[in-house]
Amino acid sequence: MDFKQLIQKHTLACLAGGFVLGIAVCGFSAAMMSFSGSPEFCGTCHAMKTEAWTFAESTHSKLECTDCHLPHDNMAIYLMEKGRTGMVDTYHEVMRDYPAHIKLSADAKKTVNANCLRCHENTMKNVHAQVGVDLDTGADCLKCHSSIAHGANHLEGGIKVE
């Protein structure tokens, strides 16, 4: 029996097997996507231990790291940025060249700020945020609330807001 006859004879079994394999791969991928955005996963890296500890003490501790640190515009952008930041973090972890105090890049600040506004949109409707007005933040949440999730000086887990 040649390959063509074998496939014709077992088409239904091949389709069913492919379907089951596809479901298993999708389930495993979804589980890994979820786990790789968790504080437990991110905190396994030496450089992120302090960030994970302070985050666990914060009022946002029920969230995932990716809820704040990745864009949520659409799934394609989310996945590309997750891959890019994951490779950057892995590179610096392997090279052991993370600074003692990790700072957000300008792009990362924009992402975090956008996610603050995404989650707190209802409360922001009543907040004065007009660019060019004295004492205004220009809708930059991190100007006043940068210590919420990771503490002011990495010795405490942020401001407790109940």
Short mmCIF file of C-alpha atoms in Angstrom, two decimals, residues 11-162:
data_model
loop_
_atom_site.label_atom_id
_atom_site.label_comp_id
_atom_site.label_asym_id
_atom_site.label_seq_id
_atom_site.Cartn_x
_atom_site.Cartn_y
_atom_site.Cartn_z
CA THR A 11 -8.73 10.20 5.90
CA LEU A 12 -11.25 10.43 8.71
CA ALA A 13 -8.74 9.22 11.29
CA CYS A 14 -6.15 11.72 10.03
CA LEU A 15 -8.67 14.58 10.20
CA ALA A 16 -9.79 13.59 13.70
CA GLY A 17 -6.19 13.22 14.85
CA GLY A 18 -5.28 16.59 13.35
CA PHE A 19 -8.27 18.21 15.06
CA VAL A 20 -7.37 16.73 18.46
CA LEU A 21 -3.73 17.74 18.00
CA GLY A 22 -4.79 21.27 17.01
CA ILE A 23 -7.01 21.60 20.10
CA ALA A 24 -4.19 20.34 22.33
CA VAL A 25 -1.68 22.79 20.82
CA CYS A 26 -4.13 25.70 21.17
CA GLY A 27 -4.89 24.77 24.79
CA PHE A 28 -1.20 24.44 25.67
CA SER A 29 -0.41 27.73 23.92
CA ALA A 30 -3.20 29.54 25.77
CA ALA A 31 -2.02 28.14 29.10
CA MET A 32 1.57 29.20 28.40
CA MET A 33 0.44 32.69 27.31
CA SER A 34 -1.45 33.10 30.56
CA PHE A 35 1.31 31.68 32.77
CA SER A 36 4.08 33.69 31.06
CA GLY A 37 2.31 36.95 31.96
CA SER A 38 1.86 36.11 35.62
CA PRO A 39 3.85 37.63 38.49
CA GLU A 40 4.92 34.10 39.47
CA PHE A 41 6.56 33.61 36.09
CA CYS A 42 8.03 37.10 35.80
CA GLY A 43 9.34 36.90 39.37
CA THR A 44 11.45 33.84 38.60
CA CYS A 45 14.04 36.03 36.89
CA HIS A 46 16.72 37.37 39.23
CA ALA A 47 16.26 40.95 38.02
CA MET A 48 12.47 40.92 38.57
CA LYS A 49 12.36 39.46 42.09
CA THR A 50 12.00 42.89 43.75
CA GLU A 51 9.37 43.97 41.22
CA ALA A 52 7.38 40.77 41.83
CA TRP A 53 7.64 41.16 45.61
CA THR A 54 6.55 44.79 45.66
CA PHE A 55 3.76 44.05 43.20
CA ALA A 56 2.48 41.21 45.42
CA GLU A 57 2.13 43.77 48.24
CA SER A 58 0.30 46.33 46.10
CA THR A 59 -3.41 47.02 45.62
CA HIS A 60 -3.09 45.76 42.04
CA SER A 61 -1.70 42.36 43.07
CA LYS A 62 -4.67 40.48 41.57
CA LEU A 63 -3.67 41.61 38.08
CA GLU A 64 -1.17 40.01 35.71
CA CYS A 65 2.07 41.79 34.75
CA THR A 66 0.86 41.91 31.15
CA ASP A 67 -2.31 43.77 32.16
CA CYS A 68 -0.17 46.87 32.71
CA HIS A 69 3.00 46.28 30.73
CA LEU A 70 1.66 45.18 27.32
CA PRO A 71 -0.56 47.08 24.87
CA HIS A 72 -4.13 45.85 24.55
CA ASP A 73 -5.00 47.51 21.21
CA ASN A 74 -5.47 44.18 19.44
CA MET A 75 -4.18 40.61 19.67
CA ALA A 76 -1.55 40.98 16.90
CA ILE A 77 0.10 43.99 18.57
CA TYR A 78 -0.18 42.29 21.97
CA LEU A 79 1.55 39.12 20.74
CA MET A 80 4.28 40.99 18.86
CA GLU A 81 5.06 43.15 21.89
CA LYS A 82 4.93 40.16 24.23
CA GLY A 83 7.48 38.38 22.05
CA ARG A 84 9.70 41.45 21.72
CA THR A 85 9.72 42.32 25.42
CA GLY A 86 10.15 38.66 26.33
CA MET A 87 13.24 38.41 24.14
CA VAL A 88 14.66 41.65 25.56
CA ASP A 89 14.06 40.48 29.14
CA THR A 90 15.58 37.05 28.40
CA TYR A 91 18.64 38.66 26.80
CA HIS A 92 19.27 40.93 29.78
CA GLU A 93 18.65 38.10 32.24
CA VAL A 94 21.18 35.87 30.46
CA MET A 95 23.73 38.71 30.20
CA ARG A 96 23.03 39.72 33.85
CA ASP A 97 23.16 43.38 32.87
CA TYR A 98 19.86 44.68 34.25
CA PRO A 99 20.40 47.82 36.33
CA ALA A 100 19.70 47.58 40.07
CA HIS A 101 16.71 49.88 39.62
CA ILE A 102 14.74 49.03 36.48
CA LYS A 103 13.11 52.04 34.83
CA LEU A 104 10.38 52.14 32.23
CA SER A 105 11.34 53.34 28.76
CA ALA A 106 9.33 56.18 27.20
CA ASP A 107 7.32 53.67 25.13
CA ALA A 108 6.70 51.48 28.18
CA LYS A 109 5.44 54.51 30.12
CA LYS A 110 2.96 55.22 27.32
CA THR A 111 1.76 51.61 27.42
CA VAL A 112 1.37 51.57 31.20
CA ASN A 113 -0.42 54.92 31.17
CA ALA A 114 -2.79 53.76 28.41
CA ASN A 115 -3.60 50.67 30.48
CA CYS A 116 -4.28 52.79 33.57
CA LEU A 117 -6.77 54.78 31.54
CA ARG A 118 -8.22 51.62 29.99
CA CYS A 119 -9.01 50.08 33.38
CA HIS A 120 -9.94 53.28 35.20
CA GLU A 121 -11.89 54.93 32.39
CA ASN A 122 -15.06 55.33 34.47
CA THR A 123 -13.28 57.05 37.35
CA MET A 124 -11.31 59.27 35.00
CA LYS A 125 -14.50 60.88 33.67
CA ASN A 126 -14.63 63.01 36.84
CA VAL A 127 -10.94 63.87 36.99
CA HIS A 128 -9.65 67.21 35.77
CA ALA A 129 -7.06 66.42 33.12
CA GLN A 130 -6.59 69.30 30.72
CA VAL A 131 -3.19 69.89 29.11
CA GLY A 132 -1.75 73.34 29.77
CA VAL A 133 -3.67 74.00 32.96
CA ASP A 134 -1.72 74.50 36.20
CA LEU A 135 -1.51 71.43 38.44
CA ASP A 136 -2.71 69.29 35.56
CA THR A 137 -1.03 66.02 34.68
CA GLY A 138 -2.00 66.02 31.01
CA ALA A 139 -3.66 62.64 31.63
CA ASP A 140 -0.29 61.16 32.65
CA CYS A 141 -1.25 58.82 35.48
CA LEU A 142 2.36 57.99 36.33
CA LYS A 143 3.17 61.58 37.28
CA CYS A 144 1.26 61.17 40.53
CA HIS A 145 0.64 57.44 40.82
CA SER A 146 3.97 55.86 39.86
CA SER A 147 4.31 54.12 43.22
CA ILE A 148 0.93 52.36 43.14
CA ALA A 149 2.06 48.98 41.78
CA HIS A 150 5.71 48.70 42.81
CA GLY A 151 6.26 51.09 45.71
CA ALA A 152 8.03 54.42 45.91
CA ASN A 153 11.52 53.14 46.60
CA HIS A 154 11.20 49.37 46.14
CA LEU A 155 11.03 48.89 49.90
CA GLU A 156 7.25 48.80 50.04
CA GLY A 157 4.56 47.55 47.71
CA GLY A 158 2.92 50.79 46.70
CA ILE A 159 0.18 52.86 48.16
CA LYS A 160 -2.70 50.91 49.70
CA VAL A 161 -5.92 52.31 48.33
CA GLU A 162 -9.05 50.57 49.57
#
